[in-house]
Amino acid sequence: GAVVSQHPSRVICKSGTSVKIECRSLDFQATTMFWYRQFPKQSLMLMATSNEGSKATYEQGVEKDKFLINHASLTLSTLTVTSAHPEDSSFYICSARKGLNQPQHFGDGTRLSIL
Amino acid sequence: AQSVTQLDSHVSVSEGTPVLLRCNYSSSYSPSLFWYVQHPNKGLQLLLKYTSAATLVKGINGFEAEFKKSETSFHLTKPSAHMSDAAEYFCVVSGSGNTGKLIFGQGTTLQVKP
């Protein structure tokens, strides 16, 4: 159990477009989901924490108007990269947990490439 | 504040030999510690977790880790490496309070030679 599905796995688009990434917990209800960004050969950087039905909490330095997060249900959170530019190219990973003190389960990530 | 340090950025072993990936942590209270593995272009898979129960934690795929409070260490071991173990490994500590934020080490790349 505890499967997290992330879609799409890869996106290539032109500069200026907006891109939506979905994160779904397939076999459990996730009260909290997390969004991470990972640069090549580096560790994961937490972007924001998303709780169902409330506004996301963004980490320092992450633009909330640039990276829109919606967590409308206990099984789905979305990250929208608005007006994407080449510097937004990265590997984005989501995770979900069932509750406090529960481990996070990760999606397979989305490779975003902005031309 | 919590932090975690992975002492080796790259470890190379031969297939069939033991694996040791080192991790030291810093925490002002009793931490929850995890090891995750990441294969290329994939998300992270939980190998094992320590949450103040037994100090020797057994995980999946033959991995285990021992929590040593006196040494503030949580090293990951496996008796015999397989080619499929080649991946990136992250030692992770859970942040303070109820935020559940994870604090990641910088990662260790494990190379397994035939």
mmCIF file of C-alpha atoms in Angstrom:
data_model
loop_
_atom_site.group_PDB
_atom_site.id
_atom_site.type_symbol
_atom_site.label_atom_id
_atom_site.label_comp_id
_atom_site.label_asym_id
_atom_site.label_seq_id
_atom_site.Cartn_x
_atom_site.Cartn_y
_atom_site.Cartn_z
ATOM 1 C CA GLY A 1 0.000 0.000 0.000
ATOM 2 C CA ALA A 2 0.859 3.715 0.097
ATOM 3 C CA VAL A 3 1.241 4.361 -3.602
ATOM 4 C CA VAL A 4 1.650 7.901 -4.872
ATOM 5 C CA SER A 5 1.143 8.633 -8.538
ATOM 6 C CA GLN A 6 2.557 11.736 -10.195
ATOM 7 C CA HIS A 7 1.584 12.904 -13.661
ATOM 8 C CA PRO A 8 2.977 13.743 -16.127
ATOM 9 C CA SER A 9 6.383 12.122 -15.818
ATOM 10 C CA ARG A 10 7.920 14.468 -18.350
ATOM 11 C CA VAL A 11 6.936 17.822 -19.806
ATOM 12 C CA ILE A 12 8.631 19.880 -22.485
ATOM 13 C CA CYS A 13 7.092 23.237 -23.284
ATOM 14 C CA LYS A 14 7.810 26.714 -24.498
ATOM 15 C CA SER A 15 8.767 29.603 -22.276
ATOM 16 C CA GLY A 16 5.767 31.538 -20.996
ATOM 17 C CA THR A 17 3.341 28.642 -20.760
ATOM 18 C CA SER A 18 1.855 27.298 -17.540
ATOM 19 C CA VAL A 19 2.298 23.687 -16.545
ATOM 20 C CA LYS A 20 0.186 21.665 -14.127
ATOM 21 C CA ILE A 21 1.541 18.634 -12.292
ATOM 22 C CA GLU A 22 -0.763 16.249 -10.441
ATOM 23 C CA CYS A 23 0.006 14.199 -7.366
ATOM 24 C CA ARG A 24 -2.417 11.488 -6.292
ATOM 25 C CA SER A 25 -2.420 9.110 -3.362
ATOM 26 C CA LEU A 26 -3.932 5.983 -4.889
ATOM 27 C CA ASP A 27 -4.692 3.772 -1.900
ATOM 28 C CA PHE A 28 -4.778 6.085 1.102
ATOM 29 C CA GLN A 29 -6.046 9.465 2.146
ATOM 30 C CA ALA A 30 -3.302 12.033 2.449
ATOM 31 C CA THR A 31 -3.918 14.803 4.936
ATOM 32 C CA THR A 32 -0.674 16.429 3.905
ATOM 33 C CA MET A 33 1.234 16.512 0.654
ATOM 34 C CA PHE A 34 4.629 18.023 0.014
ATOM 35 C CA TRP A 35 6.223 19.443 -3.126
ATOM 36 C CA TYR A 36 9.964 19.262 -3.699
ATOM 37 C CA ARG A 37 12.360 20.453 -6.341
ATOM 38 C CA GLN A 38 15.544 18.613 -7.160
ATOM 39 C CA PHE A 39 18.430 19.988 -9.202
ATOM 40 C CA PRO A 40 20.847 17.589 -10.929
ATOM 41 C CA LYS A 41 23.118 15.713 -8.538
ATOM 42 C CA GLN A 42 21.578 17.507 -5.568
ATOM 43 C CA SER A 43 19.278 16.702 -2.714
ATOM 44 C CA LEU A 44 15.589 17.531 -2.511
ATOM 45 C CA MET A 45 14.525 21.059 -1.652
ATOM 46 C CA LEU A 46 11.144 21.449 -0.003
ATOM 47 C CA MET A 47 9.028 24.018 -1.812
ATOM 48 C CA ALA A 48 5.765 23.876 0.066
ATOM 49 C CA THR A 49 3.543 21.886 2.396
ATOM 50 C CA SER A 50 -0.035 21.359 1.315
ATOM 51 C CA ASN A 51 -2.852 20.464 3.686
ATOM 52 C CA GLU A 52 -6.223 19.427 2.314
ATOM 53 C CA GLY A 53 -8.714 22.259 2.279
ATOM 54 C CA SER A 54 -6.298 24.988 3.336
ATOM 55 C CA LYS A 55 -3.684 27.211 1.791
ATOM 56 C CA ALA A 56 -0.264 25.799 1.200
ATOM 57 C CA THR A 57 2.659 26.833 3.357
ATOM 58 C CA TYR A 58 5.604 27.907 1.241
ATOM 59 C CA GLU A 59 9.251 27.715 2.193
ATOM 60 C CA GLN A 60 11.311 30.853 2.291
ATOM 61 C CA GLY A 61 12.367 31.987 -1.154
ATOM 62 C CA VAL A 62 9.645 30.095 -3.023
ATOM 63 C CA GLU A 63 7.320 32.387 -4.957
ATOM 64 C CA LYS A 64 3.733 31.463 -4.160
ATOM 65 C CA ASP A 65 2.420 33.301 -7.216
ATOM 66 C CA LYS A 66 4.837 31.388 -9.397
ATOM 67 C CA PHE A 67 4.163 27.959 -7.972
ATOM 68 C CA LEU A 68 0.446 27.586 -7.340
ATOM 69 C CA ILE A 69 -0.562 24.678 -5.154
ATOM 70 C CA ASN A 70 -4.054 23.308 -4.779
ATOM 71 C CA HIS A 71 -5.030 20.466 -2.464
ATOM 72 C CA ALA A 72 -8.729 20.107 -3.127
ATOM 73 C CA SER A 73 -9.214 16.567 -1.866
ATOM 74 C CA LEU A 74 -7.550 14.017 0.377
ATOM 75 C CA THR A 75 -6.134 12.212 -2.641
ATOM 76 C CA LEU A 76 -5.092 14.984 -5.006
ATOM 77 C CA SER A 77 -2.738 17.936 -4.941
ATOM 78 C CA THR A 78 -1.649 19.955 -7.954
ATOM 79 C CA LEU A 79 1.342 22.185 -8.599
ATOM 80 C CA THR A 80 1.037 24.741 -11.371
ATOM 81 C CA VAL A 81 4.176 26.449 -12.599
ATOM 82 C CA THR A 82 2.878 29.709 -14.039
ATOM 83 C CA SER A 83 4.551 31.505 -16.938
ATOM 84 C CA ALA A 84 7.399 29.017 -16.882
ATOM 85 C CA HIS A 85 10.873 30.058 -17.941
ATOM 86 C CA PRO A 86 14.039 28.029 -18.592
ATOM 87 C CA GLU A 87 15.258 28.562 -15.027
ATOM 88 C CA ASP A 88 12.181 26.673 -13.826
ATOM 89 C CA SER A 89 13.432 23.546 -15.572
ATOM 90 C CA SER A 90 13.956 20.931 -12.907
ATOM 91 C CA PHE A 91 12.799 17.641 -11.442
ATOM 92 C CA TYR A 92 9.690 18.138 -9.294
ATOM 93 C CA ILE A 93 8.684 15.466 -6.794
ATOM 94 C CA CYS A 94 5.622 15.211 -4.605
ATOM 95 C CA SER A 95 5.071 13.171 -1.495
ATOM 96 C CA ALA A 96 2.092 12.317 0.650
ATOM 97 C CA ARG A 97 1.583 11.057 4.160
ATOM 98 C CA LYS A 98 -1.390 9.532 5.918
ATOM 99 C CA GLY A 99 -1.034 11.553 9.082
ATOM 100 C CA LEU A 100 1.295 12.970 11.687
ATOM 101 C CA ASN A 101 4.329 10.820 12.474
ATOM 102 C CA GLN A 102 3.720 8.757 9.354
ATOM 103 C CA PRO A 103 6.436 8.404 6.701
ATOM 104 C CA GLN A 104 6.176 10.304 3.458
ATOM 105 C CA HIS A 105 5.577 8.304 0.290
ATOM 106 C CA PHE A 106 6.960 9.777 -2.892
ATOM 107 C CA GLY A 107 5.762 10.002 -6.457
ATOM 108 C CA ASP A 108 8.087 9.181 -9.343
ATOM 109 C CA GLY A 109 8.700 12.826 -10.140
ATOM 110 C CA THR A 110 8.111 15.106 -13.124
ATOM 111 C CA ARG A 111 10.944 16.205 -15.368
ATOM 112 C CA LEU A 112 10.070 19.736 -16.515
ATOM 113 C CA SER A 113 12.015 21.229 -19.412
ATOM 114 C CA ILE A 114 11.273 24.764 -20.539
ATOM 115 C CA LEU A 115 12.625 25.747 -23.940
ATOM 116 C CA ALA B 1 17.432 22.549 14.960
ATOM 117 C CA GLN B 2 17.863 19.292 13.128
ATOM 118 C CA SER B 3 20.443 18.490 10.506
ATOM 119 C CA VAL B 4 21.876 15.449 8.815
ATOM 120 C CA THR B 5 25.277 14.859 7.250
ATOM 121 C CA GLN B 6 26.108 12.071 4.860
ATOM 122 C CA LEU B 7 29.810 11.578 5.154
ATOM 123 C CA ASP B 8 30.441 10.193 1.675
ATOM 124 C CA SER B 9 29.160 11.692 -1.555
ATOM 125 C CA HIS B 10 30.169 8.588 -3.509
ATOM 126 C CA VAL B 11 30.730 4.966 -2.476
ATOM 127 C CA SER B 12 31.934 2.237 -4.818
ATOM 128 C CA VAL B 13 31.767 -1.478 -3.950
ATOM 129 C CA SER B 14 32.065 -4.724 -5.834
ATOM 130 C CA GLU B 15 29.042 -6.943 -6.262
ATOM 131 C CA GLY B 16 28.737 -9.371 -3.369
ATOM 132 C CA THR B 17 30.718 -7.234 -0.912
ATOM 133 C CA PRO B 18 29.285 -5.325 2.065
ATOM 134 C CA VAL B 19 27.815 -1.858 1.785
ATOM 135 C CA LEU B 20 28.250 0.899 4.366
ATOM 136 C CA LEU B 21 26.693 4.328 3.854
ATOM 137 C CA ARG B 22 27.423 6.717 6.693
ATOM 138 C CA CYS B 23 25.083 9.262 8.224
ATOM 139 C CA ASN B 24 25.373 11.526 11.251
ATOM 140 C CA TYR B 25 22.534 13.582 12.578
ATOM 141 C CA SER B 26 22.035 16.509 14.889
ATOM 142 C CA SER B 27 18.832 16.881 16.843
ATOM 143 C CA SER B 28 17.762 18.601 20.022
ATOM 144 C CA TYR B 29 15.286 15.854 20.787
ATOM 145 C CA SER B 30 14.745 12.187 19.984
ATOM 146 C CA PRO B 31 14.549 12.143 16.210
ATOM 147 C CA SER B 32 12.780 10.058 13.617
ATOM 148 C CA LEU B 33 15.320 8.950 11.033
ATOM 149 C CA PHE B 34 14.843 7.467 7.585
ATOM 150 C CA TRP B 35 16.819 6.112 4.679
ATOM 151 C CA TYR B 36 15.389 6.594 1.195
ATOM 152 C CA VAL B 37 16.718 5.308 -2.133
ATOM 153 C CA GLN B 38 16.322 7.056 -5.470
ATOM 154 C CA HIS B 39 16.947 5.379 -8.804
ATOM 155 C CA PRO B 40 17.618 7.601 -11.849
ATOM 156 C CA ASN B 41 14.687 9.795 -12.841
ATOM 157 C CA LYS B 42 12.510 8.250 -10.148
ATOM 158 C CA GLY B 43 11.013 9.371 -6.875
ATOM 159 C CA LEU B 44 12.197 8.181 -3.494
ATOM 160 C CA GLN B 45 11.485 4.797 -1.985
ATOM 161 C CA LEU B 46 11.514 4.284 1.769
ATOM 162 C CA LEU B 47 14.106 1.701 2.801
ATOM 163 C CA LEU B 48 13.634 1.867 6.550
ATOM 164 C CA LYS B 49 12.767 4.141 9.441
ATOM 165 C CA TYR B 50 13.739 4.572 13.065
ATOM 166 C CA THR B 51 11.166 5.950 15.483
ATOM 167 C CA SER B 52 12.585 5.304 18.968
ATOM 168 C CA ALA B 53 11.791 1.592 19.108
ATOM 169 C CA ALA B 54 14.529 -0.973 18.431
ATOM 170 C CA THR B 55 17.878 0.614 17.653
ATOM 171 C CA LEU B 56 18.638 -1.921 14.912
ATOM 172 C CA VAL B 57 16.182 -1.348 12.128
ATOM 173 C CA LYS B 58 15.646 -3.805 9.305
ATOM 174 C CA GLY B 59 14.411 -2.530 5.980
ATOM 175 C CA ILE B 60 13.609 -3.787 2.540
ATOM 176 C CA ASN B 61 16.003 -5.461 0.110
ATOM 177 C CA GLY B 62 18.322 -6.656 2.865
ATOM 178 C CA PHE B 63 19.263 -3.213 4.174
ATOM 179 C CA GLU B 64 19.466 -2.349 7.832
ATOM 180 C CA ALA B 65 20.585 0.596 9.928
ATOM 181 C CA GLU B 66 21.625 1.015 13.530
ATOM 182 C CA PHE B 67 20.714 4.036 15.597
ATOM 183 C CA LYS B 68 23.597 4.992 17.907
ATOM 184 C CA LYS B 69 22.682 7.895 20.136
ATOM 185 C CA SER B 70 26.147 8.189 21.671
ATOM 186 C CA GLU B 71 27.655 8.625 18.224
ATOM 187 C CA THR B 72 24.664 10.471 16.711
ATOM 188 C CA SER B 73 24.894 8.094 13.797
ATOM 189 C CA PHE B 74 22.461 6.121 11.663
ATOM 190 C CA HIS B 75 24.615 4.237 9.196
ATOM 191 C CA LEU B 76 23.043 2.074 6.484
ATOM 192 C CA THR B 77 24.464 -1.384 5.805
ATOM 193 C CA LYS B 78 23.882 -4.401 3.618
ATOM 194 C CA PRO B 79 25.904 -7.634 3.813
ATOM 195 C CA SER B 80 26.142 -8.238 0.071
ATOM 196 C CA ALA B 81 25.657 -5.679 -2.674
ATOM 197 C CA HIS B 82 23.655 -6.406 -5.816
ATOM 198 C CA MET B 83 23.976 -4.580 -9.101
ATOM 199 C CA SER B 84 20.408 -3.356 -8.645
ATOM 200 C CA ASP B 85 21.458 -1.511 -5.473
ATOM 201 C CA ALA B 86 23.279 1.110 -7.547
ATOM 202 C CA ALA B 87 21.359 4.328 -6.845
ATOM 203 C CA GLU B 88 21.310 7.517 -4.797
ATOM 204 C CA TYR B 89 20.701 7.128 -1.068
ATOM 205 C CA PHE B 90 19.389 9.820 1.251
ATOM 206 C CA CYS B 91 19.566 9.907 5.029
ATOM 207 C CA VAL B 92 16.675 11.954 6.362
ATOM 208 C CA VAL B 93 15.617 13.318 9.733
ATOM 209 C CA SER B 94 12.135 14.471 10.562
ATOM 210 C CA GLY B 95 11.899 18.094 11.603
ATOM 211 C CA SER B 96 10.807 19.354 14.979
ATOM 212 C CA GLY B 97 7.255 19.903 16.060
ATOM 213 C CA ASN B 98 4.278 18.577 14.150
ATOM 214 C CA THR B 99 5.174 19.950 10.742
ATOM 215 C CA GLY B 100 6.513 16.610 9.570
ATOM 216 C CA LYS B 101 9.028 18.332 7.359
ATOM 217 C CA LEU B 102 11.885 16.144 6.261
ATOM 218 C CA ILE B 103 15.459 17.344 6.354
ATOM 219 C CA PHE B 104 17.573 15.595 3.738
ATOM 220 C CA GLY B 105 21.237 14.788 3.664
ATOM 221 C CA GLN B 106 23.115 15.618 0.503
ATOM 222 C CA GLY B 107 22.913 12.070 -0.739
ATOM 223 C CA THR B 108 25.393 9.266 -1.382
ATOM 224 C CA THR B 109 25.794 7.730 -4.806
ATOM 225 C CA LEU B 110 26.331 3.994 -4.540
ATOM 226 C CA GLN B 111 28.177 2.403 -7.441
ATOM 227 C CA VAL B 112 28.246 -1.402 -7.662
ATOM 228 C CA LYS B 113 30.933 -2.908 -9.864
ATOM 229 C CA PRO B 114 30.568 -6.379 -11.377
#
